Short mmCIF file of C-alpha atoms in Angstrom, two decimals:
data_model
loop_
_atom_site.label_atom_id
_atom_site.label_comp_id
_atom_site.label_asym_id
_atom_site.label_seq_id
_atom_site.Cartn_x
_atom_site.Cartn_y
_atom_site.Cartn_z
CA MET A 1 0.03 0.07 -0.39
CA LYS A 2 2.35 2.47 0.57
CA ARG A 3 4.44 1.64 -2.08
CA GLU A 4 1.92 2.23 -4.24
CA LEU A 5 0.60 5.92 -2.52
CA LEU A 6 4.89 6.73 -3.00
CA VAL A 7 4.40 5.70 -6.87
CA GLY A 8 1.36 8.33 -7.24
CA VAL A 9 3.71 10.83 -5.22
CA LEU A 10 6.08 10.74 -8.02
CA ALA A 11 4.18 10.44 -10.62
CA VAL A 12 1.77 13.16 -10.25
CA SER A 13 5.26 15.74 -8.45
CA LEU A 14 6.49 14.12 -12.92
CA ALA A 15 3.87 16.01 -14.32
CA PHE A 16 3.59 19.02 -12.54
CA SER A 17 7.19 19.57 -12.98
CA THR A 18 6.66 18.95 -16.59
CA TRP A 19 3.86 21.55 -17.00
CA VAL A 20 5.35 24.28 -15.12
CA ALA A 21 8.62 23.99 -17.73
CA GLU A 22 6.79 23.56 -21.10
CA PRO A 23 5.60 28.39 -20.74
CA ALA A 24 8.76 28.86 -19.34
CA PHE A 25 10.76 27.33 -22.70
CA ALA A 26 7.53 28.83 -24.58
CA THR A 27 8.13 32.98 -23.28
CA GLY A 28 11.40 32.50 -24.97
CA THR A 29 13.79 32.07 -22.40
CA ASN A 30 15.37 28.81 -23.78
CA PRO A 31 19.19 29.56 -24.19
CA GLU A 32 19.28 28.25 -27.56
CA LYS A 33 16.94 30.13 -29.04
CA LYS A 34 18.39 33.06 -26.92
CA LEU A 35 21.74 32.81 -28.35
CA LYS A 36 20.86 32.05 -31.45
CA GLU A 37 19.10 35.77 -31.17
CA ILE A 38 22.01 37.40 -29.69
CA GLN A 39 24.44 36.35 -32.40
CA GLN A 40 21.90 37.45 -34.64
CA ASP A 41 22.07 40.59 -33.55
CA LYS A 42 25.12 40.83 -33.89
CA LYS A 43 25.97 39.88 -36.98
CA LYS A 44 23.53 42.57 -38.41
CA ALA A 45 25.78 45.17 -35.56
CA LYS A 46 28.42 43.40 -37.72
CA THR A 47 26.51 44.79 -41.43
CA ASP A 48 25.48 47.76 -40.28
CA LEU A 49 29.71 48.65 -39.21
CA ASN A 50 30.90 47.23 -42.36
CA LYS A 51 28.56 49.56 -44.45
CA THR A 52 28.83 52.58 -42.32
CA GLN A 53 32.54 52.41 -42.96
CA ALA A 54 31.92 51.66 -46.72
CA GLU A 55 30.52 55.04 -46.82
CA LEU A 56 32.70 56.98 -44.58
CA ASN A 57 35.63 55.24 -46.81
CA GLU A 58 33.37 56.67 -49.60
CA LYS A 59 33.12 60.40 -48.66
CA LYS A 60 36.74 60.98 -46.91
CA LYS A 61 37.45 59.97 -50.29
CA LYS A 62 36.11 62.98 -51.83
CA LEU A 63 37.11 64.89 -49.34
CA GLN A 64 40.98 64.17 -49.12
CA ALA A 65 40.73 64.72 -52.73
CA LEU A 66 39.29 68.62 -51.93
CA GLU A 67 41.07 68.69 -49.18
CA GLU A 68 44.17 68.41 -51.01
CA GLN A 69 43.73 71.01 -53.57
CA VAL A 70 42.80 73.02 -50.75
CA GLY A 71 46.17 72.61 -49.28
CA LYS A 72 48.73 72.58 -51.76
CA LEU A 73 46.63 76.24 -52.18
CA ASP A 74 47.46 76.32 -48.57
CA GLU A 75 51.67 76.14 -49.16
CA GLN A 76 51.24 79.01 -52.12
CA ILE A 77 49.79 81.19 -49.73
CA ALA A 78 51.86 80.66 -46.70
CA SER A 79 55.19 81.31 -49.35
CA HIS A 80 53.79 84.19 -49.87
CA THR A 81 53.05 85.20 -46.32
CA LYS A 82 56.35 84.19 -45.56
CA LYS A 83 57.75 87.02 -48.12
CA LEU A 84 55.45 89.78 -47.11
CA LEU A 85 56.83 88.84 -43.22
CA ASP A 86 60.02 89.33 -44.96
CA ASN A 87 59.44 92.35 -46.74
CA GLN A 88 57.50 94.03 -44.53
CA LYS A 89 61.10 93.26 -41.92
CA LEU A 90 63.34 95.11 -44.60
CA LEU A 91 60.91 97.99 -45.18
CA GLU A 92 61.43 98.75 -41.49
CA LYS A 93 64.76 98.78 -41.71
CA GLN A 94 64.71 100.89 -45.33
CA ASP A 95 62.48 102.98 -43.90
CA LYS A 96 64.88 105.61 -41.77
CA GLN A 97 67.14 105.42 -44.58
CA PHE A 98 64.71 106.56 -46.51
CA LYS A 99 63.74 109.68 -44.84
CA GLU A 100 66.86 110.52 -43.94
CA THR A 101 67.13 110.27 -47.70
CA LEU A 102 65.17 112.71 -48.69
CA VAL A 103 65.60 115.42 -46.07
CA ARG A 104 69.27 115.23 -46.90
CA MET A 105 68.29 115.85 -50.72
CA TYR A 106 65.57 118.73 -50.68
CA GLN A 107 68.43 120.39 -48.55
CA LYS A 108 71.06 119.73 -50.72
CA ASN A 109 69.30 120.47 -54.09
CA GLU A 110 70.84 120.85 -57.92
CA LEU A 111 71.84 124.38 -57.41
CA ASP A 112 74.24 123.25 -54.05
CA TYR A 113 75.61 120.26 -55.95
CA THR A 114 76.58 122.65 -59.07
CA ALA A 115 77.61 125.15 -57.13
CA GLN A 116 80.14 123.12 -54.95
CA LEU A 117 81.57 121.90 -59.14
CA LEU A 118 82.28 124.60 -60.01
CA ALA A 119 84.00 126.36 -56.75
CA SER A 120 87.21 123.80 -57.61
CA ASP A 121 90.17 125.09 -58.10
CA SER A 122 91.28 123.46 -61.38
CA PHE A 123 89.96 120.57 -63.75
CA SER A 124 91.23 117.62 -61.68
CA GLU A 125 89.66 118.78 -58.92
CA PHE A 126 86.33 119.45 -60.79
CA LEU A 127 86.50 115.43 -61.20
CA THR A 128 87.62 114.67 -57.75
CA ARG A 129 84.39 116.54 -56.57
CA TYR A 130 82.35 115.07 -59.59
CA GLU A 131 83.27 111.80 -59.35
CA THR A 132 82.38 111.55 -54.87
CA LEU A 133 79.27 113.16 -55.99
CA ARG A 134 78.14 111.08 -58.30
CA VAL A 135 78.71 108.02 -55.45
CA ILE A 136 76.67 110.22 -53.48
CA LEU A 137 73.67 110.60 -55.70
CA LYS A 138 74.13 106.85 -56.80
CA ARG A 139 73.62 105.65 -53.19
CA GLU A 140 71.21 107.49 -52.41
CA ARG A 141 69.33 106.70 -55.06
CA ALA A 142 69.28 103.72 -54.03
CA ILE A 143 68.60 103.92 -50.79
CA LEU A 144 65.41 105.24 -53.01
CA GLU A 145 64.56 102.30 -56.01
CA GLY A 146 65.43 99.85 -53.35
CA TYR A 147 62.68 101.03 -50.42
CA ILE A 148 60.43 101.85 -53.62
CA GLU A 149 61.28 98.09 -54.62
CA THR A 150 60.57 97.01 -51.65
CA LYS A 151 57.28 98.21 -51.15
CA ASN A 152 56.31 97.20 -54.27
CA LYS A 153 57.37 93.52 -53.73
CA ILE A 154 54.60 94.00 -50.02
CA GLU A 155 51.56 94.88 -52.32
CA LYS A 156 52.82 92.26 -55.44
CA GLU A 157 52.32 89.40 -52.07
CA LYS A 158 49.45 90.72 -50.81
CA ALA A 159 48.04 90.74 -54.59
CA ALA A 160 49.54 86.23 -54.81
CA VAL A 161 47.52 86.27 -50.83
CA GLU A 162 44.45 87.13 -51.75
CA ALA A 163 44.35 85.94 -55.49
CA LYS A 164 45.20 82.34 -54.09
CA LYS A 165 42.58 82.60 -51.35
CA GLU A 166 39.80 83.83 -53.69
CA LYS A 167 40.82 81.16 -55.91
CA GLN A 168 40.41 78.73 -52.97
CA ALA A 169 36.92 79.70 -51.66
CA PRO A 170 35.40 77.68 -53.78
CA ILE A 171 37.11 74.52 -53.50
CA LEU A 172 36.75 75.03 -49.97
CA LYS A 173 33.10 75.93 -49.59
CA ALA A 174 32.75 72.48 -51.82
CA ALA A 175 35.54 70.74 -48.42
CA GLN A 176 32.63 71.88 -46.20
CA LYS A 177 30.09 70.66 -47.83
CA GLU A 178 31.45 67.04 -47.97
CA TYR A 179 32.45 67.91 -44.35
CA GLN A 180 29.27 68.28 -43.17
CA SER A 181 27.66 64.50 -44.82
CA ILE A 182 30.51 62.80 -42.98
CA LYS A 183 29.46 64.27 -39.67
CA SER A 184 25.25 63.49 -41.19
CA VAL A 185 26.46 59.77 -41.47
CA LEU A 186 28.37 59.75 -37.91
CA ALA A 187 26.02 61.64 -36.06
CA LYS A 188 22.67 58.89 -37.67
CA GLN A 189 25.78 55.80 -36.49
CA THR A 190 27.92 56.89 -33.08
CA ASN A 191 26.46 54.09 -31.57
CA ASN A 192 28.40 51.54 -33.64
CA LEU A 193 31.69 54.10 -34.78
CA GLU A 194 32.23 54.20 -31.00
CA LYS A 195 33.31 50.40 -31.13
CA LEU A 196 35.68 51.52 -33.50
CA GLU A 197 39.47 51.35 -32.40
CA HIS A 198 41.64 54.71 -31.92
CA GLN A 199 44.43 53.99 -34.53
CA GLU A 200 46.87 54.76 -36.20
CA GLU A 201 49.27 53.64 -38.78
CA LEU A 202 52.09 56.41 -39.60
CA THR A 203 55.19 55.38 -41.51
CA LYS A 204 58.46 56.18 -40.65
CA GLU A 205 58.56 58.49 -43.11
CA ALA A 206 55.82 60.75 -42.44
CA ILE A 207 56.82 60.55 -38.86
CA GLU A 208 60.69 61.94 -39.59
CA GLU A 209 58.62 64.47 -42.50
CA LYS A 210 56.37 65.89 -39.71
CA ASN A 211 59.31 66.69 -37.55
CA ARG A 212 62.13 68.55 -39.99
CA LEU A 213 58.74 70.46 -41.01
CA VAL A 214 58.04 72.06 -37.02
CA ARG A 215 62.17 72.46 -36.85
CA GLU A 216 61.82 74.09 -40.15
CA ALA A 217 59.00 76.42 -39.66
CA ASN A 218 59.80 77.37 -35.60
CA GLY A 219 63.54 79.39 -37.46
CA MET A 220 60.31 81.19 -38.98
CA TYR A 221 58.36 82.43 -36.73
CA SER A 222 58.54 83.24 -32.92
CA GLY A 223 55.63 83.46 -30.99
CA ARG A 224 55.36 84.42 -26.78
CA GLY A 225 53.16 82.02 -24.59
CA THR A 226 52.89 80.74 -20.88
CA GLY A 227 54.83 78.20 -20.71
CA VAL A 228 51.74 76.35 -19.03
CA LEU A 229 49.08 74.52 -21.50
CA GLN A 230 45.40 73.57 -21.44
CA TRP A 231 44.08 71.00 -22.80
CA PRO A 232 43.38 71.53 -26.53
CA ALA A 233 40.13 69.24 -26.41
CA ASN A 234 37.46 67.75 -24.42
CA GLY A 235 37.27 63.91 -24.95
CA LYS A 236 38.78 61.00 -23.71
CA VAL A 237 42.75 60.32 -24.03
CA THR A 238 43.08 56.62 -25.64
CA SER A 239 46.54 56.54 -26.52
CA GLY A 240 49.82 58.19 -24.23
CA TYR A 241 53.18 58.93 -24.78
CA GLY A 242 55.34 56.28 -26.43
CA TRP A 243 56.42 53.11 -27.66
CA ARG A 244 53.64 51.63 -29.51
CA SER A 245 53.00 48.73 -31.33
CA GLY A 246 57.21 48.77 -31.96
CA ARG A 247 57.13 52.59 -33.24
CA MET A 248 56.90 55.67 -31.13
CA HIS A 249 54.38 57.32 -30.80
CA GLU A 250 55.32 61.34 -30.40
CA GLY A 251 51.96 62.50 -28.30
CA ILE A 252 48.64 61.06 -27.23
CA ASP A 253 45.19 60.97 -28.24
CA VAL A 254 42.26 62.71 -27.31
CA ALA A 255 38.39 60.87 -29.14
CA ASN A 256 35.33 62.82 -28.97
CA SER A 257 33.24 62.89 -31.64
CA ILE A 258 33.56 64.79 -34.87
CA GLY A 259 33.09 68.76 -34.84
CA THR A 260 34.05 68.55 -31.09
CA PRO A 261 36.62 71.59 -30.77
CA ILE A 262 40.06 72.30 -31.35
CA TYR A 263 41.49 74.89 -28.85
CA ALA A 264 45.46 76.12 -28.93
CA ALA A 265 46.39 74.91 -25.66
CA ASP A 266 48.55 78.07 -25.69
CA SER A 267 49.42 81.81 -27.01
CA GLY A 268 51.34 82.06 -29.95
CA THR A 269 51.37 82.51 -33.95
CA VAL A 270 50.80 79.71 -36.12
CA SER A 271 54.02 78.26 -37.96
CA LEU A 272 52.52 75.89 -39.88
CA THR A 273 49.57 74.51 -41.78
CA LYS A 274 50.54 70.77 -43.70
CA SER A 275 48.59 68.69 -45.56
CA ASN A 276 49.15 64.79 -44.89
CA PRO A 277 46.19 63.06 -46.45
CA GLY A 278 48.06 59.89 -46.41
CA GLY A 279 49.88 60.54 -42.56
CA TYR A 280 48.53 63.04 -40.59
CA GLY A 281 45.83 64.31 -41.88
CA TYR A 282 46.20 67.81 -41.64
CA TYR A 283 48.19 69.89 -39.41
CA VAL A 284 48.73 73.11 -37.31
CA VAL A 285 51.86 73.83 -35.35
CA ILE A 286 52.03 77.03 -33.40
CA ASN A 287 54.73 77.97 -31.67
CA HIS A 288 54.63 79.06 -27.90
CA GLY A 289 58.32 80.82 -27.83
CA ASN A 290 61.21 79.38 -26.11
CA GLY A 291 61.44 76.52 -27.64
CA LEU A 292 58.11 75.14 -26.96
CA SER A 293 55.82 74.63 -29.94
CA THR A 294 52.07 72.10 -29.99
CA LEU A 295 50.96 70.37 -33.30
CA TYR A 296 47.61 69.00 -33.46
CA ALA A 297 46.37 66.38 -36.38
CA HIS A 298 44.50 64.71 -37.49
CA MET A 299 41.94 67.51 -38.64
CA TYR A 300 39.39 68.27 -42.05
CA ARG A 301 41.93 71.98 -43.71
CA SER A 302 37.28 72.82 -44.13
CA THR A 303 37.60 73.24 -40.25
CA VAL A 304 40.76 75.15 -39.30
CA THR A 305 40.32 78.87 -38.95
CA VAL A 306 43.88 79.97 -38.58
CA SER A 307 46.90 80.36 -41.36
CA VAL A 308 50.16 81.06 -41.03
CA GLY A 309 51.48 83.41 -39.44
CA ASP A 310 48.88 84.08 -37.17
CA LYS A 311 48.74 85.21 -33.77
CA VAL A 312 46.35 83.59 -31.89
CA ARG A 313 45.25 83.12 -27.78
CA LYS A 314 45.38 80.56 -25.30
CA GLY A 315 42.26 78.65 -25.25
CA GLN A 316 41.13 80.76 -29.32
CA ARG A 317 39.37 78.20 -31.30
CA ILE A 318 41.82 76.12 -34.35
CA ALA A 319 39.93 73.54 -36.14
CA SER A 320 37.55 70.79 -35.33
CA ILE A 321 38.23 67.26 -34.41
CA GLY A 322 38.67 65.04 -37.47
CA ASN A 323 39.29 61.55 -38.48
CA ASN A 324 41.55 63.01 -41.46
CA GLY A 325 44.91 60.98 -43.36
CA ARG A 326 46.15 57.20 -41.44
CA SER A 327 43.26 56.68 -38.54
CA SER A 328 40.76 54.92 -38.00
CA GLY A 329 38.69 57.11 -35.79
CA PRO A 330 37.64 60.03 -35.20
CA HIS A 331 40.71 62.18 -32.20
CA LEU A 332 43.28 64.45 -32.41
CA HIS A 333 46.70 63.99 -32.49
CA PHE A 334 48.59 66.23 -30.22
CA GLU A 335 52.05 66.75 -29.60
CA VAL A 336 54.14 68.80 -28.01
CA HIS A 337 57.82 69.58 -29.50
CA LYS A 338 60.69 71.36 -27.35
CA ASN A 339 63.53 72.85 -29.21
CA GLY A 340 62.98 70.79 -31.95
CA ASN A 341 61.88 67.49 -30.28
CA PRO A 342 58.90 65.62 -29.17
CA VAL A 343 58.41 65.03 -25.34
CA ASP A 344 55.35 64.42 -23.48
CA PRO A 345 52.91 66.32 -23.18
CA MET A 346 51.33 65.55 -20.40
CA LYS A 347 53.77 66.92 -18.54
CA TYR A 348 52.70 70.83 -19.39
CA LEU A 349 49.00 69.45 -19.10
CA PRO A 350 47.33 70.36 -15.78
#
C-alpha cells in the first residue's frame, strides 16, 4: 500500500514539473534560442558597421581630393605670406634711411651740387668732386629705389595671397559640404562607430617629415606664450606618449566625436599648416616661444580657422576634431615639441 502511494506521489510530481517547464520555454527563455538571437544581433551590428564604414570611406575619398587641392593652395599662400613678412621687416629697416635721404636731398638741391663743382680750383679737383657727388647720388638713388622696390614687392605678395584665397574659396566650400555629409553619417551611426579603435598607422617617413617641418617652421616664426598649456580638446585619452606597436607615438590621442572644438593650448604664432592625407591628415603647428611648440593633427582643412603667420591666444578655437589621414576613428593627435624634439605632452598639461 505504501509503495503504491509513493509511486503515485512521484507520478504527480513529475507531471507537475513537466507542466511548469513547458510555459517557461514558450516565453523565449530557451538558452539556444536566446544565443541565436544574440548572434544574429551581433551579425547585423557588424554588417551595419561595415556598411557605415564603407560609406564613410567613400565620402572621405571625395573630401580628401578636395582637401589636397586646398592644401596645395595653403602652401602657396604660406609661401607668399613668408615673403610678405620678410619684405615688411626689410621695409622697416629701409624706412629710416629713406626718410633721411629725402630730407638730405631736399636740403641739398641741384644748385648746391652745381656750386660745389664750380668752386673747384682746377680741372682735376673738378673731376674729384664730380666723382664724389656721383657716388653719393648713386647711393642715395639706390636707397630710394630699394625702398620703392620693397614696397612694390609687398603689394605684389598681398595681391598674390588674395588671389590664391579667392581661388581656394569655392574648393573650400565644397570640402565643407562634404565634411557636413560625413558628420551626418557619423551622427546616425554613433553607437556602431564607437566600437572602432582609434588607431594610427603612420609611417616612419611621415613622422620624420613632420618633425623636420616643425623644426624649420619654428625658425621662421616666433611666438610668445605662458609656457603653461591647457587641454586642447575635451575627450578621452585613448593613447599616450611612448612606444606603441613597435614605434614611438610622439603625442597623445584625445578621442571625441567629429566636430568637437580644438583650442590653442597656449598663445603664440601659427608657424605651419600642412596637408598630409596619407599620414597626419591636416595638421597645424603653433610656436609659443622659448623653444616650445604644439601640433594638432587629423583635422579636416575645412574646419581649420587659422593660417600661417596668425597670432592666436590661449583657448582660441583653431579647428575641429576629424578623422583625416591614417586614422580609424575621430580623434585629435596632440604633440608638444621642446627645442625641436617631441616630448610628453602630459608634463605640460594640468
